[in-house]
Coordinates of C-alpha atoms in Angstrom, one line a residue:
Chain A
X10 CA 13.9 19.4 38.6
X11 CA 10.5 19.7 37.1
X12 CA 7.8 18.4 38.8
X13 CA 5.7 15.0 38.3
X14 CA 2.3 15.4 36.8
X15 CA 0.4 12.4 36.6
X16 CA -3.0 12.8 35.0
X17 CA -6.0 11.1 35.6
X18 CA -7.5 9.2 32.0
X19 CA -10.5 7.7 33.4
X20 CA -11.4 4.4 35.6
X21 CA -10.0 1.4 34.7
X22 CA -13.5 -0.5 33.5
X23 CA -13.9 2.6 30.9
X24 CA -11.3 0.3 28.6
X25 CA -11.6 -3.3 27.7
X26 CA -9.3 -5.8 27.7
X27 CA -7.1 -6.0 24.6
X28 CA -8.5 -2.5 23.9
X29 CA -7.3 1.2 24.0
X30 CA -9.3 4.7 24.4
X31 CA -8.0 8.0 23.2
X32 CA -7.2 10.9 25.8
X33 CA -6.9 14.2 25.4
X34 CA -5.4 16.3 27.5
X35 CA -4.4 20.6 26.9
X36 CA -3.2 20.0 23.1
X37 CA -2.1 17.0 22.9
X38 CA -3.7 12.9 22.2
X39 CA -2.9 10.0 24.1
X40 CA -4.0 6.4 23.6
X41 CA -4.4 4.5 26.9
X42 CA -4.3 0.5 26.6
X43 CA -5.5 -2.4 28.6
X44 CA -3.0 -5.5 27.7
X45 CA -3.8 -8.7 29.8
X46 CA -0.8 -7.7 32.2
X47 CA -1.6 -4.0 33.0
X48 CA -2.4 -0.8 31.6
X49 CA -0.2 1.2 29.3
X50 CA 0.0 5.2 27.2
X51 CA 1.7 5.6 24.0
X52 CA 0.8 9.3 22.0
X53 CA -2.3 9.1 19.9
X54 CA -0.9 9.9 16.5
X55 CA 1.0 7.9 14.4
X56 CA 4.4 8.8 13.6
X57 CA 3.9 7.7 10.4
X58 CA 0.9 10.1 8.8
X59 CA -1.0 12.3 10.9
X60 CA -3.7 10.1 12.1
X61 CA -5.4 9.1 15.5
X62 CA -4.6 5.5 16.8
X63 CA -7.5 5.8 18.8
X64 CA -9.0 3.6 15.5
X65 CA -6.3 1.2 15.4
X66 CA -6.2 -2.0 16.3
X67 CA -4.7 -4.0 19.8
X68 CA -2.8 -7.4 19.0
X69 CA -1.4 -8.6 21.6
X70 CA 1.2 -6.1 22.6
X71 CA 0.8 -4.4 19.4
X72 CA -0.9 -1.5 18.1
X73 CA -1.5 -1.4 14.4
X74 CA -2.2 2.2 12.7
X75 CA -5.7 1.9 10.9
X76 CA -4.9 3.7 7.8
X77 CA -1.6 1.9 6.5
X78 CA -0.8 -0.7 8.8
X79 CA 2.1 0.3 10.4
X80 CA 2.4 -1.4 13.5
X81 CA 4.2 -0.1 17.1
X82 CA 5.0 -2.3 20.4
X83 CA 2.6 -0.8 22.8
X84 CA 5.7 -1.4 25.7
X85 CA 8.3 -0.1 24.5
X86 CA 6.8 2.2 21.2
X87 CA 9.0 0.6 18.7
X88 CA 8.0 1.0 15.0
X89 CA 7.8 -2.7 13.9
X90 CA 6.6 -2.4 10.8
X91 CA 6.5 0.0 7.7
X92 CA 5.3 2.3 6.7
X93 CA 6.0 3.1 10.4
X94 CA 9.1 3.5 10.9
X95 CA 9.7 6.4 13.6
X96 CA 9.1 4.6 17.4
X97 CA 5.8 6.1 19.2
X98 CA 6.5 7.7 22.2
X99 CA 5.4 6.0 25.6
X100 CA 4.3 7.2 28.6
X101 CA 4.0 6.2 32.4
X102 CA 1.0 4.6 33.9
X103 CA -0.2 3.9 37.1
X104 CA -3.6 2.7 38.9
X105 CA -4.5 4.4 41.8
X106 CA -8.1 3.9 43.5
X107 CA -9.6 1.8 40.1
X108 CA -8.3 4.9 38.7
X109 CA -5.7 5.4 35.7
X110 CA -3.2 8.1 35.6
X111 CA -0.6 8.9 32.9
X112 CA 2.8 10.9 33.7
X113 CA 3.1 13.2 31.4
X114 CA 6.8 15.4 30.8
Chain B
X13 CA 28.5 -24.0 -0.5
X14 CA 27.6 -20.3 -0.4
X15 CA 24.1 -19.7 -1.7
X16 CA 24.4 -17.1 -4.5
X17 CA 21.4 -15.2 -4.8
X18 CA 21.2 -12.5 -7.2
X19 CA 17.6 -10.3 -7.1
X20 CA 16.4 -8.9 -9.9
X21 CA 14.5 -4.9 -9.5
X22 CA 15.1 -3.1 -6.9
X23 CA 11.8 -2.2 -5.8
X24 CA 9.7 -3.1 -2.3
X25 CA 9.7 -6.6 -2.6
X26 CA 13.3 -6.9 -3.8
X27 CA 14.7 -5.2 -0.8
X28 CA 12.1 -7.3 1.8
X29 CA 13.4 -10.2 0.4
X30 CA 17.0 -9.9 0.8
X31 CA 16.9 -9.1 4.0
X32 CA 14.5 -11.8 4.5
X33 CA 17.2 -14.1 3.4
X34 CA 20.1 -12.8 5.7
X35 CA 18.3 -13.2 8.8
X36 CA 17.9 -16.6 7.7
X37 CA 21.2 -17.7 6.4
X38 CA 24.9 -15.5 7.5
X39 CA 26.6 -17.3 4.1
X40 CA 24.4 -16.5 1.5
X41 CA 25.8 -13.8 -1.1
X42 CA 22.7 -11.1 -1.9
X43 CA 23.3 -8.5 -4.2
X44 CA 20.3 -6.8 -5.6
X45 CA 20.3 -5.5 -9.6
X46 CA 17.8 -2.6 -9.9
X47 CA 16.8 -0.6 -12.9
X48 CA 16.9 3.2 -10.9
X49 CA 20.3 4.1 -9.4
X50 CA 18.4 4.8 -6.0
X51 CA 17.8 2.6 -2.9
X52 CA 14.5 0.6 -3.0
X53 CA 12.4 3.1 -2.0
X54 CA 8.2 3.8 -1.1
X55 CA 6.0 4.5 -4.3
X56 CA 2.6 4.9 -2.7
X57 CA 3.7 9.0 -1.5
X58 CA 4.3 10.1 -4.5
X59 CA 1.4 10.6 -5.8
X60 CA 0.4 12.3 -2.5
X61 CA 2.6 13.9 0.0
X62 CA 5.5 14.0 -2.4
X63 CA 3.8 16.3 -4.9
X64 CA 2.4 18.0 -1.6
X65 CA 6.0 18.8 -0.3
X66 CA 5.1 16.9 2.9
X67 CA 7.4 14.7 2.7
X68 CA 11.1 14.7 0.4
X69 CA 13.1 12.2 -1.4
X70 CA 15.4 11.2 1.7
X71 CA 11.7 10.4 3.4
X72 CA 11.1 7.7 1.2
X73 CA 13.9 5.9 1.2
X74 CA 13.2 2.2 3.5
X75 CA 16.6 1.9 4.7
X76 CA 19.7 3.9 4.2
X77 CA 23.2 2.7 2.6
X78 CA 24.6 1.9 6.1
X79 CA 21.8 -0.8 6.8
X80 CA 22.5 -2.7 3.7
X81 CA 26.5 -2.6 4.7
X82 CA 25.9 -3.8 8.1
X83 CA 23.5 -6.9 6.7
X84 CA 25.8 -7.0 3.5
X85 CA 23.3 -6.8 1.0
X86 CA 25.0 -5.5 -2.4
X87 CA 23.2 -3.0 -4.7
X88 CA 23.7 -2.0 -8.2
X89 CA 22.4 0.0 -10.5
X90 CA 22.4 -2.0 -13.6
X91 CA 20.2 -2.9 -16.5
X92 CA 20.1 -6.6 -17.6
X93 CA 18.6 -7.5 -21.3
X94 CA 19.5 -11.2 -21.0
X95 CA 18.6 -14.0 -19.2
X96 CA 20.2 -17.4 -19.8
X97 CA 18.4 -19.7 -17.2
X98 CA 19.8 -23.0 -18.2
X99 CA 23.2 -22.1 -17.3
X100 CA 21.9 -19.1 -14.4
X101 CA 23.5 -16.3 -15.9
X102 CA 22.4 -12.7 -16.7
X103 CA 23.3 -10.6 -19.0
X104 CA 24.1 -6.9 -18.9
X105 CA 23.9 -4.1 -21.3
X106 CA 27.6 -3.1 -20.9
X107 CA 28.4 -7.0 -21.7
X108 CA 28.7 -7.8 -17.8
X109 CA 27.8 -11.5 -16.5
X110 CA 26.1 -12.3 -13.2
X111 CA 25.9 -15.8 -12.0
X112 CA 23.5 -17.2 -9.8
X113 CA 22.2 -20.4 -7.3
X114 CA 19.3 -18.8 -7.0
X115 CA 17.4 -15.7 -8.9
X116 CA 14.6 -13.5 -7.6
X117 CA 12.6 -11.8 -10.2
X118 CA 10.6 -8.5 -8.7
X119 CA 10.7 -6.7 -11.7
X120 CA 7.6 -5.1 -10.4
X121 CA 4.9 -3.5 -13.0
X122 CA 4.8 -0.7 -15.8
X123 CA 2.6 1.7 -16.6
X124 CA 0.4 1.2 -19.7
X125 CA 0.4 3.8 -22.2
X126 CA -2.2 6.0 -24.0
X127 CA -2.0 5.6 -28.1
X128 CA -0.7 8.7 -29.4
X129 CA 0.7 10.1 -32.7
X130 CA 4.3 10.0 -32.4
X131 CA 4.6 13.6 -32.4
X132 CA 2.8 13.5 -28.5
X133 CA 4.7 11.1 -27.1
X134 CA 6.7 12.6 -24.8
X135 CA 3.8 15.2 -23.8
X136 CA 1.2 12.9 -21.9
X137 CA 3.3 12.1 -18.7
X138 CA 2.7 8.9 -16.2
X139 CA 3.6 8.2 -12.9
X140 CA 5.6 5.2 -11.1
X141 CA 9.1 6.5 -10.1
X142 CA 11.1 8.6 -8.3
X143 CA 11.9 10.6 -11.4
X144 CA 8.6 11.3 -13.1
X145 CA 7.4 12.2 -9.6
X146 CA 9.9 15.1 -9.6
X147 CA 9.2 16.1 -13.1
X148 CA 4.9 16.4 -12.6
X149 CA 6.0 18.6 -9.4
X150 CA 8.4 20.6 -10.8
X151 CA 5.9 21.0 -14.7
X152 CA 2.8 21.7 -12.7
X153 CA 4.5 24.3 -10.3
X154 CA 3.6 26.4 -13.4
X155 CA 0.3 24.8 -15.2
X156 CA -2.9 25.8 -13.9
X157 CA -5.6 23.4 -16.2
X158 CA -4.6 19.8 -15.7
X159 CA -6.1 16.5 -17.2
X160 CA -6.0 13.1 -15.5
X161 CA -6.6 10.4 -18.0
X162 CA -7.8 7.2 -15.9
X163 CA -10.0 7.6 -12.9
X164 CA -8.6 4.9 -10.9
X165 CA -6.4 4.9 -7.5
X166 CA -2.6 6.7 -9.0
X167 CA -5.3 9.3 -11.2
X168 CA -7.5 10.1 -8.4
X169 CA -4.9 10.8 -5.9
X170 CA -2.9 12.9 -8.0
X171 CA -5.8 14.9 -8.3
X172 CA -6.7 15.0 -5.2
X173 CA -3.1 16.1 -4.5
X174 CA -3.3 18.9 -7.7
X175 CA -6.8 20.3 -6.8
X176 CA -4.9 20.8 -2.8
X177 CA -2.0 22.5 -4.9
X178 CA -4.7 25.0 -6.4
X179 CA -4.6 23.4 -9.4
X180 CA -8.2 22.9 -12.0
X181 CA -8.2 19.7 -12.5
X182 CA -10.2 17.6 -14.9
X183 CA -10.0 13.2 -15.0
X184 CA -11.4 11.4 -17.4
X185 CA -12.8 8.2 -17.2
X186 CA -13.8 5.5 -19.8
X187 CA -16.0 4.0 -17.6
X188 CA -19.1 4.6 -15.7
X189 CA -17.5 4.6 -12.3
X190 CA -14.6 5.9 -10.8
X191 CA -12.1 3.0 -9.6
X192 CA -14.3 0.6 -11.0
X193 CA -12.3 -2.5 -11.6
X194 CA -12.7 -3.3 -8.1
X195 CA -14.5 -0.6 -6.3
X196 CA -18.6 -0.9 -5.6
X197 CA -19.9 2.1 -7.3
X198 CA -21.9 3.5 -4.3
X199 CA -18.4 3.6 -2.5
X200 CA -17.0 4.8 -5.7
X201 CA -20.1 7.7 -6.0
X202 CA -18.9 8.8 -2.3
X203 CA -15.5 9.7 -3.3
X204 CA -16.5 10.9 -6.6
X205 CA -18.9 13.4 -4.7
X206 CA -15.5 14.3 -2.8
X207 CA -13.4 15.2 -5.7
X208 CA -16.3 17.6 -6.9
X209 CA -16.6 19.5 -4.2
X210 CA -12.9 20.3 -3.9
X211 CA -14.0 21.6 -7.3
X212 CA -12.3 18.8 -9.8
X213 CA -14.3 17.8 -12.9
X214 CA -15.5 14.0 -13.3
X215 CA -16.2 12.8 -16.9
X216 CA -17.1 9.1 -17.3
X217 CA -18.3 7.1 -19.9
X218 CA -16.0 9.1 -22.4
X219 CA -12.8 8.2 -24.6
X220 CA -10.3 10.2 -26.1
X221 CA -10.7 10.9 -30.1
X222 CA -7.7 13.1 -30.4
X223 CA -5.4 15.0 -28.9
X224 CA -3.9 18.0 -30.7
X225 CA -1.2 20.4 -29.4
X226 CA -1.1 24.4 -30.1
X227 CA 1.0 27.3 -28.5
X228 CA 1.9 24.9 -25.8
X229 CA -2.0 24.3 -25.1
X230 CA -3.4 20.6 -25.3
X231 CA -7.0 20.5 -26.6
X232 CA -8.8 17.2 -25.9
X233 CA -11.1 15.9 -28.1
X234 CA -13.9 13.4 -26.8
X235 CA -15.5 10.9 -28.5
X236 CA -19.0 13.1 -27.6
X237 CA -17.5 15.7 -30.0
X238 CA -16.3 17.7 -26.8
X239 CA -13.3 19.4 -26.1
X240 CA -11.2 20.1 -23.6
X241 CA -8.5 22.7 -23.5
X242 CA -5.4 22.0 -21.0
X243 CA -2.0 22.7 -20.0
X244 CA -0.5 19.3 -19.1
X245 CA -1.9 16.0 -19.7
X246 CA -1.2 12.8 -16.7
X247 CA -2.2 9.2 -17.6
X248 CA -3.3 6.5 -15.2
X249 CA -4.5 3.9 -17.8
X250 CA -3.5 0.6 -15.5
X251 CA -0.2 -1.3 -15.5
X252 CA 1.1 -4.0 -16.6
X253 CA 3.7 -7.0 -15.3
X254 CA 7.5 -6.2 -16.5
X255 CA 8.1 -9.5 -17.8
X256 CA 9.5 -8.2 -21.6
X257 CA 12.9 -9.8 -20.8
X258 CA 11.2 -13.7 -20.1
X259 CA 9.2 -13.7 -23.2
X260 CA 11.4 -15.7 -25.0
X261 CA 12.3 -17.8 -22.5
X262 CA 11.2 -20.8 -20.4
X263 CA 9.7 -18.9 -17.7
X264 CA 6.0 -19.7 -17.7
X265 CA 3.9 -16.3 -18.3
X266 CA 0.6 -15.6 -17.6
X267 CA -0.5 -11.7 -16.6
X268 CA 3.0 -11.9 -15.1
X269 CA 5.4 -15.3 -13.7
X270 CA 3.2 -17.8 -13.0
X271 CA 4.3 -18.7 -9.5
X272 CA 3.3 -21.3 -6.8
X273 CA 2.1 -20.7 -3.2
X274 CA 5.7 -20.7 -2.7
X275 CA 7.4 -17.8 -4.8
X276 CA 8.6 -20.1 -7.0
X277 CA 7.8 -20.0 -10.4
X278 CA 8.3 -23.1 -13.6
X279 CA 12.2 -22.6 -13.3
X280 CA 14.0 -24.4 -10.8
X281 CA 16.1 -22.4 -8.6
X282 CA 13.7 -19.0 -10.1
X283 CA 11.1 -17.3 -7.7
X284 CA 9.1 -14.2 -8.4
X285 CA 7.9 -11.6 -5.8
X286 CA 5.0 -8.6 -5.8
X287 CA 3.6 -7.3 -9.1
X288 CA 5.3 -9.1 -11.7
X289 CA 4.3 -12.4 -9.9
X290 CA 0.9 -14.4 -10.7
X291 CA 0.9 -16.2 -7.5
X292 CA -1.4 -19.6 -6.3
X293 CA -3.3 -18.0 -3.5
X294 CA -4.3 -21.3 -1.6
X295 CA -7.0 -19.7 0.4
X296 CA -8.9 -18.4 -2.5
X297 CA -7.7 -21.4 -4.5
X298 CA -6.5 -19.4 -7.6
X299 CA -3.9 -17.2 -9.2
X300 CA -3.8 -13.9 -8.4
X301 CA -1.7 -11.0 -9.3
X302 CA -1.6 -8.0 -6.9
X303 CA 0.0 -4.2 -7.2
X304 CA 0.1 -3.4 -3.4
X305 CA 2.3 -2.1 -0.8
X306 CA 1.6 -4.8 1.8
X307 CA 1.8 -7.4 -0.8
X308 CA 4.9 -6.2 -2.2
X309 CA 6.6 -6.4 1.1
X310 CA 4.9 -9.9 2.5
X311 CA 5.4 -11.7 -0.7
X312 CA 9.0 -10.1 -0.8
X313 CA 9.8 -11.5 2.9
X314 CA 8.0 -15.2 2.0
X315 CA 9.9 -15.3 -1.3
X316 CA 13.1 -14.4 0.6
X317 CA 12.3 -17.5 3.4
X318 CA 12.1 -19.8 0.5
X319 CA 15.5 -18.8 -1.4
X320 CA 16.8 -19.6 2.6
X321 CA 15.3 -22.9 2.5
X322 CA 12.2 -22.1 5.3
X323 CA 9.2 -23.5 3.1
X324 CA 6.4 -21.0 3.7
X325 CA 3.4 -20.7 2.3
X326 CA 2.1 -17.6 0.8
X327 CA -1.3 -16.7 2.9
X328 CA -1.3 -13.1 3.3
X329 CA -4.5 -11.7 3.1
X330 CA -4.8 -9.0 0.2
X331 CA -5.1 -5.6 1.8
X332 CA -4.6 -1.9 0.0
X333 CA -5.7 1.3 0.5
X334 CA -6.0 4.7 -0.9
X335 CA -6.2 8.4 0.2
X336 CA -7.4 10.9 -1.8
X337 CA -8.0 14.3 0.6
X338 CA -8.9 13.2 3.8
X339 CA -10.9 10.3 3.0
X340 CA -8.8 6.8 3.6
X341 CA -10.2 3.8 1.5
X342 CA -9.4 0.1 2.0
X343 CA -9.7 -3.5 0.9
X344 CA -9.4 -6.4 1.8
X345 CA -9.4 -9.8 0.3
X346 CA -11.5 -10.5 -2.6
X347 CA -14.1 -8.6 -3.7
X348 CA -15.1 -9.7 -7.0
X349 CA -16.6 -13.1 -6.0
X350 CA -19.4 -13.2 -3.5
X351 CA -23.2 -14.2 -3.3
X352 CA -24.2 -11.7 -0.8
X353 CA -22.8 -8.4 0.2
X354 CA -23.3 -7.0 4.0
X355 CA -23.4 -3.2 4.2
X356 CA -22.0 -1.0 7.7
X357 CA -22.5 1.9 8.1
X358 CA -23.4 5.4 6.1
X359 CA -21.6 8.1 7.0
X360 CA -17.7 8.5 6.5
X361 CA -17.2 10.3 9.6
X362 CA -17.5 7.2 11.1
X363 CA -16.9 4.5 8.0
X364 CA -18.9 2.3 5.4
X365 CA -17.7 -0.7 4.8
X366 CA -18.9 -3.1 2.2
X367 CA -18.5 -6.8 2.9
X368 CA -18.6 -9.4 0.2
X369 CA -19.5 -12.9 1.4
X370 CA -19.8 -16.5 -0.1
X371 CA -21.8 -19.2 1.4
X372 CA -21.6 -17.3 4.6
X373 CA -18.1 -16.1 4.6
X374 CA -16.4 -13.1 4.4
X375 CA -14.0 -13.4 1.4
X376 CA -13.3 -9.5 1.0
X377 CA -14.4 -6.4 2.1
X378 CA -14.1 -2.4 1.1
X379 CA -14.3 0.4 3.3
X380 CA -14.1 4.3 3.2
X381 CA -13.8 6.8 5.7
X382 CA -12.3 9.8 7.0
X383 CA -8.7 9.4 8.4
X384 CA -8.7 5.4 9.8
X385 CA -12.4 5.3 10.5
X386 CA -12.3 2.0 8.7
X387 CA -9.0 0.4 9.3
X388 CA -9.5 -1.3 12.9
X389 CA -13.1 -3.6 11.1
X390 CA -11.0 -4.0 7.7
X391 CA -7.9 -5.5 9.4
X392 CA -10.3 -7.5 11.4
X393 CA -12.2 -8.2 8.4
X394 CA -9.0 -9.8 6.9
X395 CA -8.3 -11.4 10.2
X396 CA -12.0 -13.4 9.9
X397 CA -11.3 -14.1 6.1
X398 CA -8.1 -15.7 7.0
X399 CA -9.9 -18.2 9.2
X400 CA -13.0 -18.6 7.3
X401 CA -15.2 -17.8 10.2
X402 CA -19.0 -18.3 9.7
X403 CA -20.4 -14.6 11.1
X404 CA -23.0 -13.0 12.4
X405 CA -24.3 -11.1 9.6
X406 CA -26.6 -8.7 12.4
X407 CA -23.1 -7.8 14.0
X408 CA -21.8 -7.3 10.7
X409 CA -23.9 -4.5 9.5
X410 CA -24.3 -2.5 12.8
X411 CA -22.1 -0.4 13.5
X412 CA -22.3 0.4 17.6
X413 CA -21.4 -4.1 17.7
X414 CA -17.7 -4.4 17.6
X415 CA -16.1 -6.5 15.4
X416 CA -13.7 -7.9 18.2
X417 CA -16.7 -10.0 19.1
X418 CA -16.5 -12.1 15.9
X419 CA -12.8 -13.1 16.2
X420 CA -13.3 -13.8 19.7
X421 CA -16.3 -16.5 18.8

């Protein structure tokens, strides 16, 4: 069993409400949100076209990719709308200390 | 009584719409007629990552067979040349006869075409479908010069996507701008600047004389007395609404169906849906006719509430965009009636946007960056037009204010 690596993103006044930041951690992009009910990590690239979310905006529970409008459930990663069609993948999040970290596999 | 709705193309809108109507209504019969024997698919890579290999035919497809079956949507590859609205009937070319309650027309749009002598006709090629898609990639696998005729969106990004294939590319343009029946020319200059240093050649201001063929080489004559020598010829000259089969019918035309803020158009029973559609906008009080993926798909899904019997009004806000290499340009709403326009920003790393307001509000706005740099303030953008929000023109043009702050007013 591998073992659990939660990462730390940043403290939790460095995103707004209803607002996301991009992390980057080794190789890869996340985007961490801040809904009204908790924070939340989905990958930072669309599924769609290879382009950073990080410029996107947050509806609700909903991301919306800035260059064609495809939009993804910020819960759950679901493509809702095309072009997006492939679900964005979603990671663990937790608040530890005013501090949030992201489980990463 | 079972609701027999017949939809006519078999394009974006078409398929948005039918299934538009089965989530509303488990009885009605849906079959769709379209002109290509392919699912509805997406146009807006072909031009780009299709020709680029980055993405294949079973990529574009926006659902597969077994989605239709499950939602029992029928699809058929015919071609109707007769319409007989009085008694709801059309008319196939192998003599069948469909009947129908209710008829959606999203016959989409076709591609004007250069004036040629007869002899040339089948050399200049254009490009809207699956087909001619495959047939640039496979031609140009072996051309090196290549002219664009038209320097609007479908020319620009084919060159883009030729000049990243190694191709010389040359467009030329009639007018004095690139893109400019709706782009602002210093937005237009950036991209322009683009395409040059990726090493494609820009005329403007010039028209075609002639064009003669020898040895399999194309030479180009301008109206400037210039000539250009090339080895495959591509023509983006603007589209038009494919309304040939209403023309002698009732159906009111005007730059396509004349339709109402509720898809449907002067015939009872008839509604029309994306390109071919002239539709009552009622925020910008007027007609409008729009070739766009997002319109194609929200007028598609409001048409398809209609046929169901859920009244809704069409109030989508127009949005488009276009990527030529890796810059990402978009607009939103209207941009061709304003008294003042707001500028943001001046460097595509991070976006410029152009907003176009009247009497304080934002009706439309264009914006051009690298990637999505632009996206997050143009969706807003549309977002603020929608409501007719009075803004803050200071917040407007500087770029370190968020936009957020203006919805949230």
């Amino acid at each position: 069993m591998s073992e659990e690596i939660w990462i730390e993103v940043g403290s939790t006044d460095s995103i707004e409400e209803e607002d996301l930041i991009r992390f980057d951690h080794q190789d890869k992009t996340f985007c961490v949100y801040r809904l009204t009910d908790g924070f939340y990590a989905t990958d930072g690239i669309c599924t769609h076209e290879a382009v950073h979310l990080e410029d996107g905006l947050v509806m609700d529970d909903e991301i919306e990719c800035p260059m064609h409008q495809g939009i993804f459930n910020i819960k759950s990663g679901e493509a809702l709308s095309p072009p997006a069609c492939e679900d964005l993948k979603t990671y663990p999040v937790k608040v530890d200390n005013d501090k949030i970290f992201i489980k990463i596999d | 009584m079972k609701n027999n709705v017949i939809i006519l193309g078999g394009g974006q809108a078409g398929i948005f719409a039918a299934r538009e109507i089965r989530q509303n209504s488990s009885e009605s019969n849906i079959k769709i007629l379209g002109e290509e024997n392919l699912l509805p698919y997406e146009r807006p890579p072909l031009s780009k990552d299709f020709l680029l290999d980055k993405k294949n035919e079973e990529d574009l497809y926006f659902h597969s067979t077994d989605v239709l079956k499950n939602e029992n949507i029928e699809f058929e590859n015919i071609s109707i040349n007769k319409v007989d609205f009085e008694n709801k009937k059309l008319f196939a070319k192998n003599d069948d006869v469909y009947s129908y309650d209710s008829l959606l027309i999203s016959t989409g749009s076709e591609n004007k075409k250069l004036s040629l002598d007869n002899n040339l006709k089948n050399d200049v090629y254009y490009l809207r479908n699956l087909e001619e898609a495959k047939k640039i990639k496979e031609i140009v696998s072996n051309k090196n010069k290549i002219t664009i005729v038209g320097g609007g969106f479908i020319g620009l990004e084919i060159a883009s996507s030729l000049s990243q294939l190694q191709k010389k590319v040359t467009v030329i343009e009639i007018g004095n701008q690139l893109m400019g029946r709706i782009i602002p020319k210093q937005i237009a200059d950036i991209v322009q600047n683009t395409h040059i240093e990726h090493g494609n050649e820009i005329i403007l201001n010039k028209q075609i004389e002639k064009i003669t063929k020898k040895n399999g080489i194309y030479e180009i004559l301008l109206n400037d007395n210039s000539l250009i020598e090339t080895d495959f010829i591509i023509a983006g000259i603007g589209s038009t609404p494919s309304v040939k089969l209403f023309e002698n019918t009732n159906l009111k035309l005007d730059n396509g169906i004349v339709t109402n803020q509720f898809c449907e158009t002067s015939i009872k029973d008839v509604y029309a849906a994306g390109d071919v559609s002239n539709f009552y906008h009622p925020l910008y009080e007027r007609n409008m006719r729009l070739e766009s993926y997002q319109h194609a798909q929200n007028h598609g899904i409001c048409a398809g509430k209609n046929i169901a019997g859920v009244k809704t009004e069409y109030t989508s806000i127009p949005w488009m965009w276009s990527d030529q290499f890796n810059l990402n340009l978009q607009l939103t709403g209207i941009c061709d009636d304003y008294d003042e326009i707001i500028e943001r920003g001046n460097d595509i790393n991070n976006g410029v946007i152009h907003f176009f307001l009247k009497n304080k509000i934002i009706r439309g706005a264009c914006g051009l960056g690298i990637a999505g740099k632009v996206g997050r303030d143009i969706r807003i953008t549309s977002k603020l037009t929608e409501k007719n929000t009075i803004v803050d023109k200071q917040i407007l043009a500087d770029q370190n204010q968020k936009l957020n702050k203006l919805i949230q007013k």
